[in-house]
Amino acid sequence: MEVVHPEYVPDPALSREEMEALQRDLAADAVFSDDLDVDPAEIALDEPPTENATLGGDADAPVVVGIDQAFTDDEAVSAAVAIRDGSVVETVEGRAPLDIPYIPGLLAFREGGCILDALRRLDVDPDLLVLDGSGRIHFREAGIATHIGVAVDTPSVGVAKNLLCGTPRTPLDEGPFPEGTKIPIEADDSMTTPDGTVVGHALQSRQYPNPERRHVNPLVVSPGHRVSAETTVGVVDALCAGYKLPEPTRLADAAADDLKSR
DNA sequence: GCGACAG
DNA sequence: ATCTTGTCGC
């Protein structure tokens, strides 16, 4: 696939002020309502995808791509795994030097280059990108899922393990919550978004039989680009197949890990 | 000055 | 994110 907006390619050499300005610009181009080329209801997985399937499968089924990174001392490696009709149809990798440290709110400038490097090598055309981290749940509505989604103008969602900002309608420390629980997350005064706007959800994708003994924390999902908050939770939920993480990110996670160990 | 923060 | 074996619970 191609980068449609080169001006939004995250440049680690920018000053903090320039980075934030770029985020405000791209957030203005972000679409937080449904504008997909496929019916989101057709995006689902009942079981973990089958490894590599060059032949067979419905060639017209939606292509969902999971992306994740692993790190060494000075380099980031990214793995993008494309899934269609229940099987992995393509896997690519990307690399980039680590030029700046992790700074909350500026994650895309540390990991974005590596991700775009991988996505450019992708032959299939993704209908949805699933990224690690926030999308609209961000101080300037420009989390890494939004940043990447807008740069390639492709529907995207963000899946995070922790909350960056915003206020859950039910405090997350009031858990454990039963599997399937969806808690709206509203914008607060730490964000540019009008207060009370639902910018994402906490999603209890998995829970143990006896949460009192041992429990799982919810995921934090938010729209990246061209997807609404409601559709985002529904789709991520449908992409889970028995594990806490949705299959696209689980597979990308594993792929990135063994790329690192090589 | 205080607080608070994805990966 | 990363450094790392065993260990708890179902």
Coordinates of C-alpha atoms (C1' of nucleotides) in Angstrom, one line a residue:
Chain A
M1 CA 0.0 0.0 0.0
E2 CA 1.0 3.6 -0.3
V3 CA 1.4 6.7 1.9
V4 CA -1.3 9.1 0.7
H5 CA -0.2 12.0 2.9
P6 CA 3.7 12.3 2.9
E7 CA 3.3 15.5 4.9
Y8 CA 2.1 13.5 7.8
V9 CA 4.9 10.9 7.9
P10 CA 6.2 11.3 11.4
D11 CA 9.7 12.9 11.5
P12 CA 11.6 12.2 14.8
A13 CA 13.8 15.2 14.0
L14 CA 11.0 17.7 14.6
S15 CA 10.8 19.8 17.7
R16 CA 8.1 19.0 20.2
E17 CA 6.2 22.0 19.2
E18 CA 6.3 21.0 15.5
M19 CA 5.2 17.5 16.4
E20 CA 2.2 18.8 18.3
A21 CA 1.4 21.1 15.4
L22 CA 1.5 18.2 13.0
Q23 CA -0.8 16.3 15.2
R24 CA -3.4 19.1 15.3
D25 CA -3.2 19.2 11.5
L26 CA -3.7 15.5 10.9
A27 CA -6.4 15.3 13.5
A28 CA -8.4 17.9 11.5
D29 CA -8.2 15.4 8.6
A30 CA -9.2 12.4 10.7
V31 CA -12.7 11.0 10.3
F32 CA -14.3 9.5 13.4
S33 CA -17.4 8.2 11.8
D34 CA -17.8 5.0 9.7
D35 CA -16.3 5.3 6.2
L36 CA -15.1 1.8 5.4
D37 CA -15.0 0.1 2.0
V38 CA -16.5 -3.1 3.6
D39 CA -19.4 -3.8 6.0
P40 CA -17.8 -3.9 9.5
A41 CA -20.3 -6.6 10.4
E42 CA -18.4 -8.9 8.0
I43 CA -15.2 -8.5 10.0
A44 CA -15.0 -11.3 12.5
L45 CA -13.0 -14.4 13.6
D46 CA -14.3 -17.4 15.4
E47 CA -10.9 -19.0 16.0
P48 CA -7.2 -18.1 15.6
P49 CA -6.3 -17.7 11.9
T50 CA -4.6 -20.5 10.0
E51 CA -1.0 -19.8 9.3
N52 CA -0.2 -18.8 5.7
A53 CA -2.8 -19.5 3.1
T54 CA -1.6 -18.5 -0.4
L55 CA -4.4 -20.4 -2.1
G56 CA -8.0 -20.8 -1.2
G57 CA -10.3 -18.6 0.9
D58 CA -12.7 -15.9 -0.2
A59 CA -10.6 -13.4 -2.1
D60 CA -13.3 -10.8 -1.7
A61 CA -13.4 -11.1 2.1
P62 CA -12.2 -8.0 4.1
V63 CA -8.5 -7.8 4.7
V64 CA -7.6 -6.9 8.3
V65 CA -3.9 -6.1 9.1
G66 CA -2.5 -6.3 12.6
I67 CA 0.7 -4.4 13.3
D68 CA 3.1 -4.6 16.3
Q69 CA 6.7 -3.6 17.1
A70 CA 9.6 -5.1 19.0
F71 CA 12.8 -3.3 20.0
T72 CA 16.5 -3.7 20.4
D73 CA 19.0 -1.2 21.7
D74 CA 18.9 1.1 18.7
E75 CA 16.4 -0.3 16.3
A76 CA 12.6 -0.9 16.0
V77 CA 11.2 -3.8 14.0
S78 CA 7.6 -3.8 12.9
A79 CA 5.5 -6.8 11.8
A80 CA 2.3 -6.4 9.8
V81 CA 0.2 -9.5 9.4
A82 CA -2.7 -9.6 6.9
I83 CA -5.7 -11.8 7.6
R84 CA -8.5 -12.6 5.2
D85 CA -11.3 -15.1 5.6
G86 CA -9.7 -16.7 8.6
S87 CA -6.2 -17.2 7.4
V88 CA -2.9 -15.3 7.2
V89 CA -2.4 -14.1 3.6
E90 CA 0.7 -12.0 4.0
T91 CA 3.3 -11.0 6.5
V92 CA 5.8 -8.2 6.1
E93 CA 8.4 -6.4 8.2
G94 CA 9.7 -2.9 8.6
R95 CA 12.7 -1.4 10.4
A96 CA 13.8 2.0 11.6
P97 CA 16.4 3.4 13.9
L98 CA 15.2 4.5 17.3
D99 CA 16.0 8.2 17.3
I100 CA 13.9 9.5 20.1
P101 CA 12.8 8.2 23.5
Y102 CA 9.2 7.2 24.3
I103 CA 7.2 10.3 25.2
P104 CA 3.5 10.0 26.2
G105 CA 1.5 11.7 23.5
L106 CA 4.3 11.5 20.8
L107 CA 4.5 7.7 20.3
A108 CA 4.0 7.9 16.6
F109 CA 7.2 9.9 16.2
R110 CA 9.1 7.1 17.8
E111 CA 7.4 4.1 16.1
G112 CA 5.6 5.5 13.1
G113 CA 8.5 5.4 10.6
C114 CA 9.0 1.7 11.3
I115 CA 5.3 1.0 10.8
L116 CA 5.0 2.8 7.5
D117 CA 8.2 1.0 6.3
A118 CA 6.3 -2.3 6.8
L119 CA 3.0 -1.1 5.4
R120 CA 4.7 0.1 2.2
R121 CA 5.9 -3.4 1.5
L122 CA 2.4 -4.8 1.8
D123 CA 0.9 -6.2 -1.5
V124 CA -2.6 -6.7 -0.3
D125 CA -4.9 -3.7 0.2
P126 CA -6.0 -3.5 3.8
D127 CA -9.7 -2.7 4.7
L128 CA -8.7 -2.2 8.3
L129 CA -5.5 -1.6 10.3
V130 CA -5.3 -2.7 13.9
L131 CA -2.6 -0.8 15.7
D132 CA -1.1 -1.0 19.2
G133 CA -1.9 2.0 21.2
S134 CA -4.4 4.8 21.2
G135 CA -6.3 6.5 18.3
R136 CA -8.8 9.2 19.3
I137 CA -8.0 8.7 23.0
H138 CA -5.2 11.2 22.8
F139 CA -4.6 14.8 24.0
R140 CA -5.0 16.1 20.5
E141 CA -7.0 13.2 19.0
A142 CA -3.9 12.1 17.2
G143 CA -2.8 8.8 18.7
I144 CA -0.6 6.5 16.7
A145 CA -3.6 4.6 15.2
T146 CA -5.1 7.9 14.0
H147 CA -1.7 9.2 12.7
I148 CA -1.0 6.0 10.7
G149 CA -4.6 5.7 9.5
V150 CA -4.6 9.2 8.1
A151 CA -1.2 9.0 6.6
V152 CA -2.3 6.0 4.4
D153 CA -6.0 7.1 4.4
T154 CA -7.2 3.7 5.5
P155 CA -9.7 2.8 8.2
S156 CA -7.8 2.1 11.5
V157 CA -8.4 1.3 15.1
G158 CA -6.2 1.5 18.2
V159 CA -5.9 -1.3 20.8
A160 CA -4.1 -0.3 24.0
K161 CA -3.5 -2.1 27.2
N162 CA -3.6 1.0 29.3
L163 CA -5.5 4.3 29.3
L164 CA -3.6 7.4 28.1
C165 CA -6.2 10.0 29.0
G166 CA -9.9 10.5 29.1
T167 CA -12.4 9.4 31.8
P168 CA -14.1 6.0 31.9
R169 CA -17.8 6.3 32.6
T170 CA -17.2 3.6 35.2
P171 CA -13.9 3.8 37.0
L172 CA -11.7 0.9 35.7
D173 CA -10.5 0.2 39.3
E174 CA -14.1 -0.8 40.1
G175 CA -13.5 -4.1 38.3
P176 CA -13.1 -6.9 37.7
F177 CA -15.8 -6.8 34.9
P178 CA -17.4 -9.7 33.2
E179 CA -16.4 -10.7 29.7
G180 CA -18.1 -8.6 27.1
T181 CA -18.3 -5.5 29.2
K182 CA -17.9 -2.2 27.2
I183 CA -17.3 0.9 29.2
P184 CA -17.5 4.3 27.3
I185 CA -14.5 6.6 27.8
E186 CA -15.3 10.3 27.6
A187 CA -13.1 13.2 26.7
D188 CA -12.0 15.3 29.7
D189 CA -10.2 18.6 30.1
S190 CA -6.8 17.1 29.3
M191 CA -8.0 16.8 25.7
T192 CA -8.8 19.1 22.8
T193 CA -12.0 17.1 22.3
P194 CA -15.2 18.6 23.8
D195 CA -15.9 17.3 27.3
G196 CA -18.2 14.3 27.4
T197 CA -17.5 13.1 23.8
V198 CA -17.2 9.3 23.7
V199 CA -13.7 8.8 22.3
G200 CA -13.4 5.1 22.9
H201 CA -14.2 2.2 25.2
A202 CA -12.6 -0.1 27.7
L203 CA -13.4 -3.6 26.4
Q204 CA -13.3 -6.7 28.6
S205 CA -12.4 -9.1 25.8
R206 CA -11.6 -11.9 28.2
Q207 CA -12.2 -12.8 31.8
Y208 CA -11.3 -15.8 34.0
P209 CA -14.1 -18.0 35.4
N210 CA -13.5 -16.8 38.9
P211 CA -12.4 -13.1 38.7
E212 CA -12.2 -12.9 42.5
R213 CA -9.2 -15.1 42.5
R214 CA -7.5 -13.9 39.4
H215 CA -8.7 -11.4 36.8
V216 CA -7.8 -9.8 33.4
N217 CA -7.7 -6.1 32.8
P218 CA -9.8 -4.7 30.0
L219 CA -8.4 -3.4 26.7
V220 CA -8.7 0.2 25.8
V221 CA -9.9 0.6 22.2
S222 CA -10.5 3.8 20.2
P223 CA -11.1 4.9 16.6
G224 CA -8.1 5.6 14.5
H225 CA -9.5 6.9 11.2
R226 CA -12.8 6.4 9.2
V227 CA -14.3 4.3 12.0
S228 CA -16.7 5.4 14.8
A229 CA -16.2 4.6 18.5
E230 CA -19.2 2.2 18.4
T231 CA -18.0 0.3 15.4
T232 CA -14.5 0.1 16.8
V233 CA -15.5 -1.7 20.0
G234 CA -17.7 -4.0 18.0
V235 CA -15.1 -4.9 15.5
V236 CA -12.3 -5.4 18.0
D237 CA -14.6 -7.6 20.0
A238 CA -15.4 -9.7 16.9
L239 CA -11.7 -10.1 16.2
C240 CA -11.0 -11.7 19.5
A241 CA -10.9 -15.5 19.5
G242 CA -10.5 -16.6 23.1
Y243 CA -7.5 -14.5 24.1
K244 CA -7.3 -11.0 25.6
L245 CA -5.8 -9.5 22.4
P246 CA -7.6 -9.5 19.1
E247 CA -6.0 -12.0 16.7
P248 CA -4.4 -9.5 14.3
T249 CA -2.4 -7.9 17.1
R250 CA -1.6 -11.3 18.7
L251 CA -0.2 -12.6 15.5
A252 CA 1.7 -9.4 14.8
D253 CA 3.0 -9.5 18.3
A254 CA 4.4 -13.0 17.9
A255 CA 5.8 -12.1 14.4
A256 CA 7.6 -9.0 15.7
D257 CA 9.0 -11.0 18.6
D258 CA 10.7 -13.6 16.5
L259 CA 11.9 -10.9 14.1
K260 CA 13.8 -9.4 17.0
S261 CA 15.2 -12.7 18.1
R262 CA 16.9 -13.0 14.6
Chain B
dG1 C1' 4.3 24.4 41.4
dC2 C1' 1.5 19.8 41.2
dG3 C1' 0.0 16.0 38.6
dA4 C1' 0.1 12.5 34.9
dC5 C1' 0.8 10.0 30.8
dA6 C1' -0.2 4.5 24.9
dG7 C1' 4.6 1.8 23.9
Chain C
dA1 C1' 8.6 -1.5 25.4
dT2 C1' 12.5 -4.5 27.8
dC3 C1' 15.1 -7.5 31.5
dT4 C1' 13.4 -13.1 32.8
dT5 C1' 11.8 -18.7 35.8
dG6 C1' 8.9 -20.2 38.2
dT7 C1' 4.4 -20.3 39.7
dC8 C1' -0.5 -19.6 40.8
dG9 C1' -5.2 -20.9 39.3
dC10 C1' -8.6 -23.1 36.3

